[in-house]
Tab-separated table of C-alpha atoms and ligand atoms in Angstrom:
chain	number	residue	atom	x	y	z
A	550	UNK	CA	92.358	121.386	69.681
A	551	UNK	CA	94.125	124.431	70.534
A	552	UNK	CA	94.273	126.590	67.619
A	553	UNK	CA	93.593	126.110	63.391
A	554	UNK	CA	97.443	125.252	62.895
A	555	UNK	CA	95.289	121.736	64.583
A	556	UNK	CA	97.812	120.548	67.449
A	557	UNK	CA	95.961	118.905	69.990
A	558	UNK	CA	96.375	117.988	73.639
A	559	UNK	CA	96.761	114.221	73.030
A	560	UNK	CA	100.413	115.597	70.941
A	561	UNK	CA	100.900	118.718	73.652
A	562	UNK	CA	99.850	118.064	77.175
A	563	UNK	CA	99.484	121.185	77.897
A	564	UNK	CA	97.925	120.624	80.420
A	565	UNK	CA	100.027	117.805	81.762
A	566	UNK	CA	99.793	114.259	81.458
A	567	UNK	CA	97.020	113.449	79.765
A	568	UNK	CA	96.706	110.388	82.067
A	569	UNK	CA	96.397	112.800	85.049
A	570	UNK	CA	93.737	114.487	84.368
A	571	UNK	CA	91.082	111.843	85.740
A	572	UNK	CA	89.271	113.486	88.441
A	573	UNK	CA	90.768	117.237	87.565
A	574	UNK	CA	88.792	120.079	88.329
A	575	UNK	CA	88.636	122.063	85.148
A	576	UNK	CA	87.606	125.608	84.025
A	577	UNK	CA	86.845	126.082	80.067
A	578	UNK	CA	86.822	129.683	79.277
A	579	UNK	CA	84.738	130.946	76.284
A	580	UNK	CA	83.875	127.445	75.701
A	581	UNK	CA	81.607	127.708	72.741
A	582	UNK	CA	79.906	124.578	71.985
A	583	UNK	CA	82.242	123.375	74.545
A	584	UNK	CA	84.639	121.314	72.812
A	585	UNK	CA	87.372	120.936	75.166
A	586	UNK	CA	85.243	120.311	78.129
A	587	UNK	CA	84.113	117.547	76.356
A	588	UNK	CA	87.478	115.879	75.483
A	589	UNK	CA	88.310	116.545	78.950
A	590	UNK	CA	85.348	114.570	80.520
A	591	UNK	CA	86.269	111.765	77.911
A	592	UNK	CA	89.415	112.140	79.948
A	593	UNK	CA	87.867	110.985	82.955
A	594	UNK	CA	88.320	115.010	83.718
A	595	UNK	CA	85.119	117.096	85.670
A	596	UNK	CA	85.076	120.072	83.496
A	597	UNK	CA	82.993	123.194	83.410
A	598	UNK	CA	82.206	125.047	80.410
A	599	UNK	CA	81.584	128.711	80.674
A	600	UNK	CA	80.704	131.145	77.867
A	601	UNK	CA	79.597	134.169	77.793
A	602	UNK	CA	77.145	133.727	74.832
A	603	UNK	CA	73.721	131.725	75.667
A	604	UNK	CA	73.414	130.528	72.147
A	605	UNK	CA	76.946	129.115	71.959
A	606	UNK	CA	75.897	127.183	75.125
A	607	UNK	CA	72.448	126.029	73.623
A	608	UNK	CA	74.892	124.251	71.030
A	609	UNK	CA	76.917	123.056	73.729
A	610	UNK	CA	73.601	121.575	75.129
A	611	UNK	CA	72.383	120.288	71.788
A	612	UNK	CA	75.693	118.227	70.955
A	613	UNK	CA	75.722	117.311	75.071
A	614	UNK	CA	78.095	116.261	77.723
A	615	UNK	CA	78.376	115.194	81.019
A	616	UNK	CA	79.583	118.909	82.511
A	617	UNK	CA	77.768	121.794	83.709
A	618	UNK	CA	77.467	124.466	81.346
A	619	UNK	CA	78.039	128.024	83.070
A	620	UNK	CA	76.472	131.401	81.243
A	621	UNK	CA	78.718	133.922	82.834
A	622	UNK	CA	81.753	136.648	81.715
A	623	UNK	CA	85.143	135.321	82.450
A	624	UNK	CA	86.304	138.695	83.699
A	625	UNK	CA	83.489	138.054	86.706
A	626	UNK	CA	83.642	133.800	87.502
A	627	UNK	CA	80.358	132.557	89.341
A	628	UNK	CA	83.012	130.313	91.558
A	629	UNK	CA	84.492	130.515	95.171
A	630	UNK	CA	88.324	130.871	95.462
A	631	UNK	CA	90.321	127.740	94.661
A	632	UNK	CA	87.810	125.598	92.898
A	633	UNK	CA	89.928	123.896	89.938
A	634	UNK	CA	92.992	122.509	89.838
A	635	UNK	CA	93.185	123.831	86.032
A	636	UNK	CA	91.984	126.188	83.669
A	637	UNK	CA	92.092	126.271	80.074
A	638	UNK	CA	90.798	128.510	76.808
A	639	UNK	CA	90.989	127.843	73.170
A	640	UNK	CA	90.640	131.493	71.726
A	641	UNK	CA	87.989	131.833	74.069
A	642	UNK	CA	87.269	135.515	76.158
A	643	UNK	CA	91.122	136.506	76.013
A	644	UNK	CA	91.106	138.364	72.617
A	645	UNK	CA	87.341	140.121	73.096
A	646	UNK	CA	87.909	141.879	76.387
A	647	UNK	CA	89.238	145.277	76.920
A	648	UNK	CA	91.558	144.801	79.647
A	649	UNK	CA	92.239	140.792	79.864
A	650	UNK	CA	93.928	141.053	83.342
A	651	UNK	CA	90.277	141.299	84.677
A	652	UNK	CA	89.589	137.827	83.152
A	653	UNK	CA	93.359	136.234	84.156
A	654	UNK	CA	93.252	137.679	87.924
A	655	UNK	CA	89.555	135.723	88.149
A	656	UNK	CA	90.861	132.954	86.720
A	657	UNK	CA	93.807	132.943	89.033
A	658	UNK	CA	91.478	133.376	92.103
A	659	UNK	CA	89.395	130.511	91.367
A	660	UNK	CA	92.664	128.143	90.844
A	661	UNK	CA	94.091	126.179	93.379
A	662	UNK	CA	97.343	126.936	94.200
A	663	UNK	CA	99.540	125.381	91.761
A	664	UNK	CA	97.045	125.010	88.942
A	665	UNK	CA	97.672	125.702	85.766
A	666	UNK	CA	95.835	128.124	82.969
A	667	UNK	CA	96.424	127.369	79.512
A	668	UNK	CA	95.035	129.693	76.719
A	669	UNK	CA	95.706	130.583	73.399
A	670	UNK	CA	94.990	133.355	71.125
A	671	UNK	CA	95.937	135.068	68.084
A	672	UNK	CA	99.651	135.784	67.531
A	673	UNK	CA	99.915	139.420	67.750
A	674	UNK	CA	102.293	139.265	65.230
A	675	UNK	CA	99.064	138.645	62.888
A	676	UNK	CA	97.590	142.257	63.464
A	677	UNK	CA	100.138	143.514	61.131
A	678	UNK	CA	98.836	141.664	58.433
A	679	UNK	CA	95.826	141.835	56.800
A	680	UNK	CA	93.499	138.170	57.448
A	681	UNK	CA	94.071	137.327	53.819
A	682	UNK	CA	95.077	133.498	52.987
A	683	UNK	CA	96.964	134.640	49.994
A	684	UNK	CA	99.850	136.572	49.055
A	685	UNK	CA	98.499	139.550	49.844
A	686	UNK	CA	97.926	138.377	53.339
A	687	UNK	CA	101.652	138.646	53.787
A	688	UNK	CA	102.580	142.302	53.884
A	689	UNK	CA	102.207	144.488	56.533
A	690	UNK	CA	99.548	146.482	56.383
A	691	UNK	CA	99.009	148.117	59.819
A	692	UNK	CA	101.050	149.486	62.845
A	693	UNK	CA	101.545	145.991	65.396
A	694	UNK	CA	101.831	148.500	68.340
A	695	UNK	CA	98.476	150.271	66.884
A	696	UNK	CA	96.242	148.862	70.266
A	697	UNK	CA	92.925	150.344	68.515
A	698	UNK	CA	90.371	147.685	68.587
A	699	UNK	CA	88.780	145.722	65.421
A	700	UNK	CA	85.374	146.620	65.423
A	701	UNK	CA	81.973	145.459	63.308
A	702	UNK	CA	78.931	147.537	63.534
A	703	UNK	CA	75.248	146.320	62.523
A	704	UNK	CA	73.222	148.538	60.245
A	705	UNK	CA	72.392	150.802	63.550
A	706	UNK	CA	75.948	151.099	64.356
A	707	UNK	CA	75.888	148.961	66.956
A	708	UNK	CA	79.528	146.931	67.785
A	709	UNK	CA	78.536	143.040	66.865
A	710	UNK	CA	81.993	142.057	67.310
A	711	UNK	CA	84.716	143.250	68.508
A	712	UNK	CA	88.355	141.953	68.899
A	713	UNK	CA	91.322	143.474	70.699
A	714	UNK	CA	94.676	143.716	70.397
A	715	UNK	CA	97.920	142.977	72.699
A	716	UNK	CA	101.278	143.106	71.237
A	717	UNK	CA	103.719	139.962	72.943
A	718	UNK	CA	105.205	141.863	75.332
A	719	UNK	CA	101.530	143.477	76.998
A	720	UNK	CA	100.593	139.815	77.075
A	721	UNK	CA	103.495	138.754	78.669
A	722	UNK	CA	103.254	142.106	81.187
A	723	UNK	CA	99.327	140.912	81.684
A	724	UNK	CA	99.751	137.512	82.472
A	725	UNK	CA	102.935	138.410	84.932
A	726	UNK	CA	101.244	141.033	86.848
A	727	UNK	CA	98.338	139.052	87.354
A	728	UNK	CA	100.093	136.900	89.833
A	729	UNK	CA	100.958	133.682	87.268
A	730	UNK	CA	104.173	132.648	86.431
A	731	UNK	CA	104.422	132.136	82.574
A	732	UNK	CA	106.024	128.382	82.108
A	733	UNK	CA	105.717	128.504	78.182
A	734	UNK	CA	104.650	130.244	75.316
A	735	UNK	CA	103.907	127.684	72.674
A	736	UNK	CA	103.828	129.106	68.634
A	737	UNK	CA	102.645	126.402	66.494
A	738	UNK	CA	103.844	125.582	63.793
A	739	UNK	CA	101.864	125.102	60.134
A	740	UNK	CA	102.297	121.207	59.990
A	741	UNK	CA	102.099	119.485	56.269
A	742	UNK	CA	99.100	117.763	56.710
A	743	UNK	CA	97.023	120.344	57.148
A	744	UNK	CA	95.950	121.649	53.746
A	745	UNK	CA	92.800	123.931	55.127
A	746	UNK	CA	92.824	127.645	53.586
A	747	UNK	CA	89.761	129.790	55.073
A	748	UNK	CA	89.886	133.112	56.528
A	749	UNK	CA	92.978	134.275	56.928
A	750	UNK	CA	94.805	130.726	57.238
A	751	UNK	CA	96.842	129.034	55.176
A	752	UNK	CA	99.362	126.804	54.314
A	753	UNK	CA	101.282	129.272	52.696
A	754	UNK	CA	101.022	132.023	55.879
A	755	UNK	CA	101.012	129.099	58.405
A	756	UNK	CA	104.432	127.961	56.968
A	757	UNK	CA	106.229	132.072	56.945
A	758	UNK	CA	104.271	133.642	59.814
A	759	UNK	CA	102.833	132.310	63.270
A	760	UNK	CA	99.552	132.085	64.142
A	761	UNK	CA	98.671	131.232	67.483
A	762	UNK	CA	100.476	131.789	70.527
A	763	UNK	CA	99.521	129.477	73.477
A	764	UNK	CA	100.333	130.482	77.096
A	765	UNK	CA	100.782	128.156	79.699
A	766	UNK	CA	100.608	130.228	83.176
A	767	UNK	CA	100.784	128.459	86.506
A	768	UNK	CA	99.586	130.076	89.904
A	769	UNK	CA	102.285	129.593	92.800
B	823	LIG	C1	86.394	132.129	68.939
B	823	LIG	S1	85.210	131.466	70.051
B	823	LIG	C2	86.065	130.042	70.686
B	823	LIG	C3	85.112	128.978	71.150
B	823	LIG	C4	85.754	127.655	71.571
B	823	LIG	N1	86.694	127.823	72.638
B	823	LIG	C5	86.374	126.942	70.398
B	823	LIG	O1	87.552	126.565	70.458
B	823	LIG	O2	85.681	126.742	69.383
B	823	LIG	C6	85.270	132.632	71.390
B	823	LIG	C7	84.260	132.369	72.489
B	823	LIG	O3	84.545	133.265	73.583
B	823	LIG	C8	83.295	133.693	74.119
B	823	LIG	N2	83.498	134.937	74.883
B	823	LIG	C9	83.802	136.171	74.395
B	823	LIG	N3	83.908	137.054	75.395
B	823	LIG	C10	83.671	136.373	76.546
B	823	LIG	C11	83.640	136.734	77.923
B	823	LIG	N4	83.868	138.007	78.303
B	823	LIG	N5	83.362	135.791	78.838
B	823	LIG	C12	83.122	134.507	78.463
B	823	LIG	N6	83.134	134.091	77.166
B	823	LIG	C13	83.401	135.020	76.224
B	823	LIG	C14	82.412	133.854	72.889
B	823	LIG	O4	81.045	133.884	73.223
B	823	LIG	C15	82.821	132.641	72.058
B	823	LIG	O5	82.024	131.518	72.342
């Protein structure tokens, strides 16, 4: 699953033929409990999951898989050069780093040529917005171009999460000058059988304003 608006890889590819995956060499970024790695083993895929957060990978463990599960930051991969054939990232890494070109140009390096990196994130056009389900999630509320990050501080004001932001065009710039070559950028759209509402998702904002965007980058 790439994103809440729910389209899978089954309906996308994505990552290309679902049928050719068996025996792919694949790198899950910010895996969490690992999901994707483990639809792409069921795949007949040999994925690794790597997350920067040792309790998301203890739930990775917990649920189980047949993949190696890699504690590690994205923007500095544990991997030789050209060691997968693909990459991929389900909101994973991409939207909590400073500078994301650290965490494309490693991803690049450890791709064979011709692999592919797939990743999605928020729509930047959602940072205008305020994460809101209702109708008062659809007015604009803030600057899009404003780049300050979104920041949560514990009682000590210490940051406990924080999320950045990158309009279209600086992802576009990032991915380019990182040495991929951007094949597609995918916006979901809100389909009619998903009736979810939590957070700031909705039927009602899925169906005016995007959500996702989905980059699919391939290194020559
Ligand atoms: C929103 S979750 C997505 C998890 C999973 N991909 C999914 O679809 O459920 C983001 C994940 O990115 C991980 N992450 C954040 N920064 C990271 C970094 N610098 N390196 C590796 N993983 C990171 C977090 O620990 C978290 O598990």
């Amino acid at each position: 699953m790439w994103c809440p608006e729910g389209l899978d890889e089954v309906e996308a590819e994505l990552l290309g033929p679902t049928e050719e995956l068996t025996g792919k060499d694949v790198l899950e970024i910010g895996a969490g409990a690992a999901q994707c790695a483990r639809w792409l083993a069921g795949q007949g895929a040999r994925p690794v999951a790597l997350d920067v957060s040792h309790r998301q990978l203890q739930h990775a463990l917990r649920i189980g898989g047949p993949f190696p599960l890699v504690c590690a930051d994205a923007a500095v991969l544990p991997f030789a050069d050209a060691s997968f054939d693909l990459a991929c990232s389900a909101y994973g890494a991409l939207p909590f780093v400073a500078d994301p070109r650290l965490v494309l140009r490693e991803v690049r390096r450890v791709l064979r040529p011709g692999g592919r990196f797939v990743f999605s994130v928020t729509h930047p056009l959602r940072w205008a917005f305020p994460d809101e389900p209702g109708p008062e999630g659809l007015s604009v509320s803030a600057s899009y171009f404003d780049r300050t990050p979104y920041v949560e501080q514990d009682d000590e004001g210490v940051a406990v999460y924080v999320e950045h932001h990158r309009t279209l065009g600086d992802r576009v710039r990032d991915v380019v000058t990182s040495g991929f070559r951007l094949v597609d950028l995918v916006e979901p759209e809100w389909p009619d059988w998903n009736t979810s509402e939590w957070g700031g998702w909705s039927p009602l904002r899925g169906h005016l304003i995007p959500g996702t965007a989905i980059f699919v980058c391939e290194r020559d």
